[in-house]
Coordinates of C-alpha atoms in Angstrom, one line a residue:
M1 CA -28.0 -53.5 14.7
S2 CA -25.0 -53.8 12.3
K3 CA -25.6 -50.2 11.1
R4 CA -25.4 -48.9 14.6
R5 CA -22.1 -50.7 15.2
L6 CA -20.6 -49.3 11.9
L7 CA -21.8 -45.8 12.9
C8 CA -20.2 -46.1 16.4
A9 CA -16.9 -47.4 14.9
G10 CA -16.8 -44.5 12.4
F11 CA -17.2 -41.9 15.2
S12 CA -14.5 -43.6 17.3
F13 CA -12.1 -43.6 14.3
L14 CA -12.8 -39.8 13.7
I15 CA -12.2 -39.0 17.4
L16 CA -8.9 -41.0 17.5
F17 CA -7.7 -39.3 14.2
L18 CA -8.4 -35.8 15.6
C19 CA -6.6 -36.6 18.8
Y20 CA -3.6 -38.0 16.9
T21 CA -3.2 -35.0 14.6
T22 CA -3.6 -32.6 17.6
S23 CA -0.9 -34.5 19.6
C24 CA 1.4 -34.5 16.5
Q25 CA 1.0 -30.8 16.1
A26 CA 1.8 -30.3 19.8
Q27 CA 4.9 -32.4 19.4
N28 CA 6.1 -30.5 16.4
N29 CA 5.6 -27.2 18.2
S30 CA 7.4 -28.5 21.3
F31 CA 10.6 -28.9 19.2
C32 CA 10.7 -25.1 18.7
V33 CA 12.6 -24.0 21.8
P34 CA 14.4 -20.7 21.6
S35 CA 18.0 -20.7 20.3
S36 CA 20.9 -18.4 20.9
C37 CA 24.1 -17.3 19.3
G38 CA 26.5 -15.3 21.5
D39 CA 24.3 -13.0 23.5
I40 CA 21.5 -13.0 20.9
S41 CA 18.3 -14.8 21.8
I42 CA 16.6 -16.3 18.7
R43 CA 12.9 -17.3 18.6
Y44 CA 10.0 -17.0 16.2
P45 CA 9.8 -15.4 13.6
F46 CA 13.6 -15.9 13.5
R47 CA 15.4 -19.2 13.6
L48 CA 18.9 -20.6 13.0
K49 CA 19.3 -22.4 9.7
A50 CA 20.1 -25.6 11.6
D51 CA 16.6 -25.4 13.3
P52 CA 13.5 -27.0 11.8
E53 CA 11.9 -24.8 9.2
N54 CA 8.5 -24.7 11.0
C55 CA 10.2 -22.9 13.9
G56 CA 10.6 -19.6 12.0
H57 CA 9.0 -17.6 9.3
T58 CA 9.0 -18.9 5.7
E59 CA 10.9 -15.9 4.3
P60 CA 14.6 -16.7 3.9
I61 CA 15.7 -13.4 5.5
F62 CA 14.4 -14.7 8.9
A63 CA 16.8 -17.7 8.8
L64 CA 20.0 -16.6 10.7
E65 CA 23.4 -18.2 10.9
C66 CA 25.7 -18.5 13.9
Q67 CA 29.4 -18.3 12.9
K68 CA 32.1 -18.1 15.6
N69 CA 29.5 -17.0 18.2
R70 CA 28.3 -14.2 16.0
T71 CA 24.8 -14.0 14.5
I72 CA 24.6 -13.4 10.8
L73 CA 21.5 -12.1 8.7
S74 CA 21.7 -12.6 4.9
S75 CA 19.8 -10.8 2.2
K76 CA 19.9 -11.9 -1.4
S77 CA 23.1 -9.9 -2.0
Q78 CA 24.8 -9.0 1.3
R79 CA 25.4 -10.3 4.8
Y80 CA 25.2 -8.4 8.1
N81 CA 26.1 -8.8 11.8
V82 CA 23.1 -9.0 14.0
L83 CA 23.7 -6.8 17.1
A84 CA 20.3 -7.0 18.8
I85 CA 16.8 -8.4 18.4
N86 CA 14.1 -6.6 20.4
Y87 CA 11.0 -8.7 20.8
N88 CA 9.1 -5.8 22.6
N89 CA 9.2 -3.2 19.8
F90 CA 9.7 -5.8 17.0
T91 CA 13.0 -4.5 15.6
I92 CA 16.3 -6.1 14.7
R93 CA 19.5 -4.1 14.6
I94 CA 22.2 -5.0 12.1
A95 CA 25.5 -3.6 10.9
D96 CA 28.0 -4.0 8.1
P97 CA 30.3 -6.9 9.0
G98 CA 33.4 -4.8 8.2
L99 CA 32.8 -2.3 11.1
D100 CA 34.2 -2.9 14.6
R101 CA 33.1 -0.4 17.2
D102 CA 36.4 -0.6 19.1
N103 CA 38.6 -0.6 16.0
Y104 CA 38.5 2.9 14.4
S105 CA 40.5 1.7 11.4
S106 CA 37.8 -0.8 10.4
C107 CA 36.0 0.0 7.2
Q108 CA 32.6 -0.7 5.7
I109 CA 32.7 -3.7 3.2
Y110 CA 29.6 -2.8 1.1
S111 CA 29.4 0.2 -1.1
S112 CA 25.9 0.0 -2.5
V113 CA 22.4 0.4 -1.2
D114 CA 20.8 -3.0 -0.3
N115 CA 17.2 -2.8 -1.6
D116 CA 16.7 -6.5 -0.8
L117 CA 16.3 -5.7 2.9
S118 CA 12.9 -4.2 2.4
S119 CA 10.1 -6.8 1.9
S120 CA 6.5 -7.4 2.8
Y121 CA 7.5 -8.5 6.2
M122 CA 10.6 -6.4 7.1
Y123 CA 11.3 -2.8 6.4
L124 CA 13.7 0.0 7.5
A125 CA 12.9 2.0 10.6
S126 CA 13.5 5.7 10.8
S127 CA 17.2 6.5 11.0
Q128 CA 19.9 9.0 10.3
S129 CA 21.6 8.9 6.9
I130 CA 25.3 9.5 6.1
T131 CA 26.6 10.0 2.5
L132 CA 30.0 8.4 1.6
L133 CA 32.2 10.1 -1.1
N134 CA 35.4 9.2 -2.8
C135 CA 37.7 12.1 -3.8
I136 CA 41.0 12.2 -5.8
S137 CA 42.3 15.3 -4.0
P138 CA 42.0 16.8 -0.5
I139 CA 38.8 18.7 0.1
N140 CA 38.6 22.0 2.1
N141 CA 34.9 22.0 2.9
S142 CA 33.2 22.1 6.3
L143 CA 30.5 19.6 5.1
Y144 CA 33.2 17.0 4.3
I145 CA 34.5 14.9 7.2
E146 CA 37.6 12.9 6.3
N147 CA 37.7 9.2 6.8
P148 CA 41.5 8.6 7.2
Y149 CA 41.4 4.8 7.2
C150 CA 39.2 3.8 4.3
G151 CA 40.6 5.4 1.2
N152 CA 42.3 3.7 -1.8
K153 CA 39.3 1.5 -2.6
S154 CA 37.8 3.3 -5.5
D155 CA 37.6 2.5 -9.2
F156 CA 39.7 5.5 -10.2
S157 CA 42.3 3.9 -12.4
N158 CA 44.5 7.0 -13.0
S159 CA 45.0 8.0 -9.4
S160 CA 47.4 6.5 -6.9
K161 CA 45.6 7.7 -3.8
I162 CA 41.8 8.0 -3.1
L163 CA 40.5 9.9 -0.2
S164 CA 37.3 8.9 1.6
Y165 CA 34.9 11.5 3.1
F166 CA 31.6 11.5 5.1
V167 CA 28.8 14.0 4.7
I168 CA 26.0 14.0 7.4
G169 CA 22.6 13.5 5.7
S170 CA 22.0 13.9 2.0
L171 CA 24.1 16.0 -0.4
L172 CA 22.9 18.5 -3.0
G173 CA 24.4 18.3 -6.4
S174 CA 25.7 21.9 -6.0
D175 CA 27.6 20.8 -2.9
L176 CA 29.4 17.9 -4.6
E177 CA 33.1 18.8 -5.2
E178 CA 34.4 18.3 -8.8
S179 CA 37.1 15.9 -7.7
C180 CA 34.6 13.7 -5.8
T181 CA 32.1 10.9 -6.7
F182 CA 29.2 9.5 -4.9
D183 CA 29.9 6.2 -3.2
T184 CA 26.8 5.2 -1.2
V185 CA 24.4 6.2 1.6
V186 CA 24.5 4.3 4.9
L187 CA 22.0 4.4 7.8
T188 CA 22.4 4.4 11.6
S189 CA 19.8 4.1 14.3
S190 CA 22.2 5.5 16.9
S191 CA 20.6 7.9 19.4
I192 CA 23.6 10.2 19.1
P193 CA 22.5 13.2 17.1
L194 CA 25.0 13.7 14.2
Q195 CA 25.8 17.3 13.3
E196 CA 27.7 18.7 10.3
N197 CA 30.7 19.3 12.6
A198 CA 30.8 15.7 13.9
T199 CA 34.2 14.0 14.2
Y200 CA 35.3 10.8 12.5
S201 CA 35.2 8.9 15.8
T202 CA 31.6 9.9 16.4
I203 CA 30.5 8.8 13.0
H204 CA 32.4 5.5 13.3
V205 CA 30.7 4.7 16.6
A206 CA 27.3 5.6 15.0
L207 CA 27.9 3.4 11.9
A208 CA 29.1 0.5 14.1
F209 CA 25.9 0.8 16.2
G210 CA 24.1 -0.3 13.0
F211 CA 20.5 0.4 11.8
E212 CA 17.1 -1.1 12.7
L213 CA 14.5 -3.0 10.7
Y214 CA 10.9 -3.5 11.7
W215 CA 9.6 -7.1 11.4
Y216 CA 6.2 -7.1 13.2
R217 CA 4.4 -7.8 9.8
A218 CA 5.9 -11.3 10.1
M219 CA 3.6 -11.9 13.0
C220 CA 0.4 -11.0 11.1
G221 CA 0.0 -14.1 9.0
K222 CA -3.1 -15.5 10.8
C223 CA -4.6 -12.0 11.0
D224 CA -4.2 -11.4 7.3
A225 CA -5.6 -14.8 6.5
S226 CA -8.7 -14.0 8.5
K227 CA -9.0 -10.6 6.7
G228 CA -8.4 -8.7 9.9
T229 CA -6.4 -5.5 10.5
C230 CA -3.0 -6.2 12.1
I231 CA -1.8 -3.4 14.5
V232 CA 0.8 -2.9 17.3
E233 CA -0.9 -1.9 20.5
D234 CA 0.9 -1.7 23.9
N235 CA 3.9 -3.6 22.5
Q236 CA 1.5 -6.5 21.5
I237 CA 0.3 -7.6 18.0
R238 CA -3.4 -7.2 17.8
C239 CA -5.8 -8.4 15.2
R240 CA -8.9 -6.3 14.9
H241 CA -12.1 -7.4 13.0
Y242 CA -14.8 -4.8 12.3
C243 CA -18.3 -5.7 11.2
Y244 CA -20.3 -3.1 9.3
E245 CA -24.0 -3.7 8.4
D246 CA -23.6 -1.9 5.0
T247 CA -20.7 -4.1 4.0
L248 CA -21.5 -6.8 1.4
L249 CA -21.8 -10.2 3.0
S250 CA -19.1 -11.6 0.7
E251 CA -16.7 -8.9 1.9
R252 CA -17.1 -9.7 5.6
T253 CA -14.6 -11.7 7.6
L254 CA -15.5 -15.2 8.9
R255 CA -16.3 -13.9 12.3
C256 CA -18.7 -11.3 10.9
K257 CA -20.3 -13.9 8.7
L258 CA -20.8 -16.1 11.7
D259 CA -22.4 -13.2 13.6
Y260 CA -24.8 -12.6 10.7
Y261 CA -25.7 -16.3 10.3
A262 CA -25.7 -17.2 14.1
P263 CA -29.5 -17.1 14.6
F264 CA -30.1 -19.2 11.5
I265 CA -27.3 -21.7 12.5
V266 CA -28.8 -22.0 16.0
L267 CA -32.3 -22.5 14.6
I268 CA -31.2 -25.1 12.1
G269 CA -29.0 -26.8 14.6
L270 CA -31.9 -27.2 17.2
S271 CA -34.2 -28.4 14.4
V272 CA -31.6 -31.0 13.3
I273 CA -31.0 -32.2 16.8
G274 CA -34.7 -32.5 17.5
L275 CA -35.5 -34.3 14.3
G276 CA -32.4 -36.5 14.7
L277 CA -33.6 -37.7 18.1
L278 CA -37.0 -38.5 16.7
I279 CA -36.5 -39.7 13.2
A280 CA -32.8 -40.1 12.5
P281 CA -33.1 -42.5 9.5
R282 CA -35.7 -40.4 7.8
L283 CA -33.8 -37.2 8.5
L284 CA -30.8 -38.5 6.6
C285 CA -32.9 -39.0 3.5
G286 CA -35.1 -35.9 3.8
L287 CA -32.6 -33.2 4.9
P288 CA -31.1 -32.5 1.5
F289 CA -34.6 -32.1 0.1
V290 CA -35.6 -29.7 2.9
L291 CA -32.4 -27.6 2.5
G292 CA -32.8 -27.5 -1.2
L293 CA -36.4 -26.3 -0.9
I294 CA -35.4 -23.6 1.6
V295 CA -32.6 -22.3 -0.7
Y296 CA -35.0 -22.4 -3.7
K297 CA -37.7 -20.4 -1.9
W298 CA -35.3 -17.9 -0.6
R299 CA -33.6 -17.2 -4.0
R300 CA -37.0 -17.0 -5.7
R301 CA -38.3 -14.6 -3.2
H302 CA -35.1 -12.5 -3.2
L303 CA -35.1 -12.2 -7.0
S304 CA -38.7 -11.3 -7.3
V305 CA -38.5 -8.7 -4.5
D306 CA -35.3 -7.3 -6.0
D307 CA -36.8 -6.8 -9.5
E308 CA -40.0 -5.1 -8.0
T309 CA -38.0 -2.8 -5.7
I310 CA -35.7 -1.6 -8.5
E311 CA -38.7 -0.5 -10.6
E312 CA -40.4 1.0 -7.7
Y313 CA -37.2 2.8 -6.6
L314 CA -36.7 4.3 -10.1
K315 CA -40.3 5.7 -10.2
H316 CA -39.5 7.8 -7.2
Q317 CA -36.0 8.9 -8.3
D318 CA -36.8 10.5 -11.7
N319 CA -35.8 14.0 -10.5
L320 CA -32.5 12.9 -9.1
M321 CA -31.3 9.9 -11.2
P322 CA -29.1 10.1 -14.2
I323 CA -30.6 9.1 -17.6
K324 CA -31.5 5.4 -17.9
Y325 CA -30.4 3.9 -21.3
S326 CA -31.4 0.6 -22.8
Y327 CA -28.7 -1.9 -23.7
S328 CA -29.5 -1.4 -27.4
E329 CA -28.9 2.4 -27.0
I330 CA -25.6 1.7 -25.3
K331 CA -24.6 -0.5 -28.2
K332 CA -25.6 2.1 -30.7
M333 CA -23.6 4.9 -28.9
T334 CA -20.4 2.8 -28.9
K335 CA -21.0 1.5 -32.5
S336 CA -21.1 -2.1 -31.2
F337 CA -18.2 -1.4 -28.8
K338 CA -15.8 -0.5 -31.6
D339 CA -13.5 1.9 -29.9
K340 CA -12.0 0.5 -26.6
L341 CA -10.3 3.0 -24.4
G342 CA -9.1 0.8 -21.6
G343 CA -10.0 -1.6 -18.9
G344 CA -9.5 -2.8 -15.4
R345 CA -10.9 -4.8 -12.5
C346 CA -14.2 -3.0 -12.5
G347 CA -14.9 -3.3 -16.3
T348 CA -14.0 -2.2 -19.8
V349 CA -14.3 1.4 -21.1
F350 CA -15.5 2.3 -24.6
K351 CA -15.7 5.7 -26.4
G352 CA -19.2 6.7 -27.5
N353 CA -21.4 9.5 -28.9
L354 CA -24.6 10.9 -27.5
R355 CA -27.3 11.6 -30.0
S356 CA -26.8 15.3 -29.3
G357 CA -23.1 15.0 -30.4
P358 CA -20.8 15.1 -27.3
F359 CA -18.4 12.3 -26.7
V360 CA -18.9 10.1 -23.6
A361 CA -16.9 7.3 -21.9
I362 CA -19.1 4.2 -21.4
K363 CA -17.9 1.6 -18.8
M364 CA -19.4 -1.9 -19.2
M365 CA -19.3 -3.3 -15.7
A366 CA -17.6 -6.6 -15.0
N367 CA -19.5 -9.2 -13.0
S368 CA -20.0 -8.1 -9.4
V369 CA -21.7 -9.6 -6.3
A370 CA -23.9 -6.5 -5.9
S371 CA -27.7 -6.9 -6.4
G372 CA -29.6 -4.7 -8.9
K373 CA -30.9 -2.6 -6.0
E374 CA -27.4 -2.1 -4.7
F375 CA -26.2 -1.0 -8.1
I376 CA -29.1 1.5 -8.4
N377 CA -28.4 2.9 -5.0
E378 CA -24.7 3.5 -6.0
V379 CA -25.9 5.1 -9.3
A380 CA -28.3 7.4 -7.4
K381 CA -25.5 8.4 -4.9
I382 CA -22.9 9.1 -7.7
G383 CA -25.5 10.9 -9.8
R384 CA -26.1 13.5 -7.1
I385 CA -22.5 14.5 -7.0
R386 CA -21.8 17.9 -8.6
H387 CA -18.2 19.0 -8.1
A388 CA -15.6 20.6 -10.4
N389 CA -13.1 17.9 -9.5
V390 CA -15.4 14.8 -9.8
V391 CA -16.3 13.1 -13.1
K392 CA -20.0 13.6 -13.9
L393 CA -22.2 10.6 -14.3
I394 CA -24.5 11.2 -17.3
G395 CA -26.5 7.9 -17.4
F396 CA -26.6 4.2 -16.7
C397 CA -28.0 0.9 -18.1
I398 CA -29.3 -2.1 -16.2
E399 CA -30.8 -5.0 -18.2
G400 CA -30.5 -8.4 -16.6
S401 CA -26.8 -9.1 -16.0
K402 CA -25.8 -6.2 -18.3
R403 CA -24.8 -3.0 -16.5
A404 CA -23.1 0.1 -17.8
L405 CA -22.2 3.6 -16.6
V406 CA -22.1 6.6 -19.0
Y407 CA -19.6 9.4 -18.0
E408 CA -18.5 12.7 -19.4
F409 CA -15.5 12.2 -21.7
M410 CA -12.0 13.3 -20.5
P411 CA -9.9 14.1 -23.6
N412 CA -6.5 14.4 -21.8
G413 CA -6.8 10.9 -20.3
S414 CA -5.4 9.9 -16.9
L415 CA -2.8 11.4 -14.7
D416 CA -0.5 8.4 -14.6
K417 CA 0.7 8.8 -18.2
Y418 CA 2.0 12.3 -17.3
V419 CA 3.6 11.3 -14.0
Y420 CA 5.3 8.3 -15.6
S421 CA 6.4 10.4 -18.6
Q422 CA 5.4 8.0 -21.4
E423 CA 7.1 8.7 -24.7
G424 CA 5.4 11.5 -26.7
T425 CA 3.5 12.7 -23.6
V426 CA 3.4 16.5 -23.0
S427 CA 5.4 17.4 -19.9
L428 CA 3.4 19.5 -17.4
S429 CA 4.8 22.6 -15.7
Y430 CA 5.3 22.8 -12.0
E431 CA 2.4 25.3 -11.8
K432 CA 0.1 23.0 -13.7
M433 CA 1.0 20.0 -11.6
F434 CA 0.3 22.0 -8.4
K435 CA -3.1 23.0 -9.7
I436 CA -3.9 19.4 -10.5
Y437 CA -3.0 18.1 -7.1
L438 CA -4.8 21.0 -5.4
G439 CA -7.9 20.1 -7.4
M440 CA -7.4 16.4 -6.4
A441 CA -7.3 17.4 -2.7
R442 CA -10.5 19.4 -3.0
G443 CA -12.2 16.6 -4.8
I444 CA -11.1 14.0 -2.1
D445 CA -12.2 16.4 0.7
Y446 CA -15.7 16.7 -0.9
L447 CA -16.1 13.0 -1.4
H448 CA -14.9 12.1 2.1
Q449 CA -17.9 13.9 3.5
D450 CA -20.0 10.8 2.5
S451 CA -17.4 8.1 2.2
E452 CA -14.3 7.1 4.3
H453 CA -12.6 5.5 1.3
I454 CA -12.8 6.1 -2.5
D455 CA -9.8 4.1 -3.8
I456 CA -7.6 6.9 -5.0
K457 CA -5.0 5.9 -7.7
L458 CA -3.2 7.7 -10.5
H459 CA -5.3 6.1 -13.2
N460 CA -8.5 7.1 -11.5
I461 CA -7.5 10.8 -11.9
L462 CA -8.7 12.1 -15.3
L463 CA -7.9 15.4 -17.0
D464 CA -10.3 17.5 -19.1
E465 CA -9.4 19.7 -22.0
N466 CA -8.0 22.3 -19.7
F467 CA -6.1 19.7 -17.6
N468 CA -8.5 20.2 -14.7
P469 CA -8.4 17.0 -12.5
K470 CA -11.5 14.9 -11.9
I471 CA -11.8 11.8 -9.7
S472 CA -13.4 8.8 -11.3
D473 CA -14.5 5.2 -10.2
L474 CA -15.9 6.6 -6.9
G475 CA -18.3 4.2 -5.3
L476 CA -17.5 1.3 -7.6
V477 CA -15.2 -0.3 -5.0
K478 CA -18.3 -1.2 -3.0
L479 CA -19.7 -3.3 -5.8
Y480 CA -16.9 -5.9 -5.9
P481 CA -15.6 -8.5 -3.5
L482 CA -12.8 -7.6 -1.0
D483 CA -10.4 -10.1 -2.6
D484 CA -10.7 -8.2 -5.9
I485 CA -10.2 -4.7 -4.6
G486 CA -8.1 -5.0 -1.5
G487 CA -8.7 -4.1 2.2
V488 CA -10.1 -0.7 3.0
L489 CA -7.6 1.0 5.4
Y490 CA -8.3 4.0 7.6
K491 CA -7.1 7.1 5.9
A492 CA -5.6 5.0 3.1
D493 CA -6.7 7.7 0.5
L494 CA -4.5 10.3 2.3
Y495 CA -1.5 7.9 2.2
N496 CA -2.0 7.2 -1.5
F497 CA -2.3 10.9 -2.2
G498 CA 0.9 11.6 -0.4
M499 CA 2.8 8.9 -2.2
M500 CA 1.4 10.2 -5.6
L501 CA 3.0 13.6 -4.7
M502 CA 6.3 11.9 -3.8
E503 CA 6.2 9.8 -7.1
M504 CA 5.6 12.9 -9.1
A505 CA 8.5 14.7 -7.5
R506 CA 10.9 11.8 -7.9
R507 CA 9.9 11.3 -11.6
R508 CA 10.8 15.0 -12.3
G509 CA 14.4 13.7 -12.3
N510 CA 16.2 16.9 -11.4
M511 CA 15.2 17.2 -7.8
N512 CA 17.8 14.7 -6.5
P513 CA 21.2 14.2 -8.2
F514 CA 21.4 10.7 -6.7
A515 CA 17.9 9.5 -7.5
E516 CA 19.1 6.6 -9.7
N517 CA 21.4 5.3 -6.9
L518 CA 18.8 5.8 -4.1
S519 CA 15.8 4.5 -6.0
Q520 CA 12.6 5.3 -4.1
V521 CA 13.7 3.6 -0.9
Y522 CA 15.3 6.7 0.6
F523 CA 13.5 9.5 -1.4
P524 CA 10.9 10.6 1.2
S525 CA 13.7 10.6 3.8
W526 CA 15.9 12.7 1.5
V527 CA 13.1 15.2 0.9
Y528 CA 12.4 15.4 4.6
D529 CA 16.1 16.1 5.4
Q530 CA 16.3 18.8 2.7
L531 CA 13.2 20.7 3.9
N532 CA 14.0 20.2 7.6
E533 CA 17.5 21.6 7.2
G534 CA 16.1 24.7 5.3
K535 CA 17.7 23.6 2.0
E536 CA 16.1 24.4 -1.3
L537 CA 14.9 21.5 -3.6
E538 CA 16.8 21.5 -6.9
M539 CA 14.3 22.3 -9.6
G540 CA 16.4 23.5 -12.6
D541 CA 15.2 26.8 -14.0
A542 CA 11.9 26.9 -12.0
T543 CA 10.6 30.3 -10.8
E544 CA 10.5 31.3 -7.2
E545 CA 6.7 30.9 -7.1
E546 CA 7.0 27.3 -8.6
R547 CA 9.6 26.5 -5.9
K548 CA 7.1 27.6 -3.2
M549 CA 4.4 25.5 -4.8
M550 CA 6.6 22.4 -4.9
K551 CA 7.7 22.9 -1.3
K552 CA 4.0 23.1 -0.1
L553 CA 3.3 19.9 -2.0
M554 CA 6.2 18.1 -0.4
I555 CA 5.3 19.2 3.1
A556 CA 1.7 18.1 2.6
A557 CA 2.9 14.7 1.2
L558 CA 5.1 14.1 4.3
W559 CA 2.1 14.7 6.5
C560 CA 0.0 12.4 4.5
I561 CA 2.4 9.4 4.6
Q562 CA 2.9 9.5 8.4
M563 CA 3.3 5.9 9.6
R564 CA 0.5 6.1 12.1
P565 CA -2.9 6.8 10.5
E566 CA -4.0 8.9 13.4
D567 CA -1.1 11.3 12.8
R568 CA -2.2 12.0 9.2
P569 CA -4.3 15.2 8.8
S570 CA -7.8 15.4 7.5
T571 CA -8.4 16.0 3.8
S572 CA -9.7 19.5 4.6
K573 CA -6.5 20.2 6.5
V574 CA -4.5 19.2 3.4
V575 CA -6.5 21.6 1.3
E576 CA -5.7 24.4 3.8
M577 CA -2.0 23.5 3.6
L578 CA -1.9 23.8 -0.1
E579 CA -3.9 27.1 -0.1
A580 CA -1.9 28.6 2.8
D581 CA 1.2 30.8 2.6
I582 CA 4.4 28.7 2.7
G583 CA 5.7 30.6 5.7
I584 CA 3.0 29.2 8.2
L585 CA 3.4 25.5 7.3
R586 CA 5.2 23.4 9.8
M587 CA 7.1 20.1 9.2
P588 CA 5.7 16.8 10.5
P589 CA 7.7 14.4 12.7
K590 CA 10.0 12.1 10.8
S591 CA 7.8 9.0 11.3
F592 CA 6.9 7.5 7.9
P593 CA 7.7 4.4 5.9
I594 CA 10.7 5.0 3.6
F595 CA 10.3 1.8 1.7
G596 CA 7.0 2.3 -0.2
E597 CA 6.7 2.1 -3.9
I598 CA 3.6 3.1 -5.9
A599 CA 3.3 0.3 -8.4
K600 CA 2.1 1.2 -11.8
D601 CA -1.1 -0.7 -12.7
D602 CA -0.3 -2.3 -16.1
E603 CA -4.0 -3.0 -16.7
Y604 CA -4.6 0.7 -17.2
T605 CA -1.5 1.6 -19.4
A606 CA -3.1 0.8 -22.7
R607 CA -5.2 3.7 -24.1
V608 CA -6.5 5.3 -20.9
E609 CA -7.4 8.6 -22.7
A610 CA -10.8 8.5 -20.9
S611 CA -10.6 5.6 -18.5
V612 CA -13.2 5.9 -15.7

């Protein structure tokens, strides 16, 4: 009798605790009423600094200030006036605090690009750019529009009067007058189209209008935590979860796992309820034993079936499979793993020799969640691939937990060391780079016939003795958990390919005279403006044919990095662009992120001569 009373008291305490915590959370949320400053309505993800922290996003940039009835947004280095917050299209419009729309003599305070505005949750929307210049003498050039009120603020020490000029869009180095220096690039989201013959008043109004930042990613926290895909649809934030039967169970979202286990959960639940009603005391003692027995039987059956099916599968795949090596043979090829070439999240690569003489690259796989049968399936699939731009799989090894892949050796290493111009690396010509990226596009197009995503990265592109590109690590992404690899996005390979082209062009150094000042934040926008206005990209002493090649690469890149995945072309269309005559290519819309940065994977920088 006393046990029943204790059990009832425990359940009562649990119910009261849950109700109390729920009411507390409701009370905390009730404090988060919308704020306002002037005519600006402020609600989540934004908040005033005086409001409770839980009323806004955790990023400091979403904490606004209200000073003299004016809303202020602060980055790490600069402050801006907030002119509007649109909760329908998820944008915030800000402007330099020195600019006043009704005061034409007001001047911009900041003279440097604020890279701190772009973050994981907030980024620049598409906008028009205006270049600011300082000159020590009057300029007679139709591109230069005089700013009569904002001179005498330069660092020129030997000049008594400094003149300020505007140039619509970006400026070529050849168009920069000798007496002028670059000041900064400013943005405007004004709907007024700015032409080269614009007046000072038109430019002033456009700058005072400010520029917009997208912030919808700040609303995706719960979706990201649930491993969903966060999208904007009909002016609403949507979280999509997709369940695929061929996806590893460990990679599925919680909802997909529940869908998979639902029949088992219902069956076990009904069994527990039935047994509980009949023999509750005995159930408490016997349930752990029953569950342990079920798990033991399942694991034993799974392992035995897996081992049998692997051997049976190999018997029927002799004509298609790569060569199967024993672990002792792998160890002998690598001389006990003496010569390490590189390593990454999928494993470590060693240089080896076949008995017939040729060098090979042997990847010892890191621990994965894939079963032996899944590993063999991927080996069989990769082994069937025969393409000039895909690394050939020669053989494999599977002994217990030890697994290895044997690839052809790529003597010129990976593409990243040529793009990032490591010291002592041979610089590739424009023609050679064009052929490399064309080969990459052909390889991606071939692989996309059987796979939607192959994890394209610079260090996954290897070069043979003739600098022909070959894609490596295809298929390996499927053998590892989602947390280790990253979410698979629709047409993500095309976006990565486009950003590789942009990174290659930016790293050439001589294509943009202001590359150091602009970093990569504005580089795609600068390239778009140059091509859209019919201007030539500066390429030093490049030939006319090389200029055409680079222009085709840049147009293809701009298509590949379109913001909306459905606007990006297919891989076969990209190949057609690169093989077509430059005269028939058309420019894409100016709808792409201008804040992206392809980060260099430090895990692959050490000795990647044949990393696969």
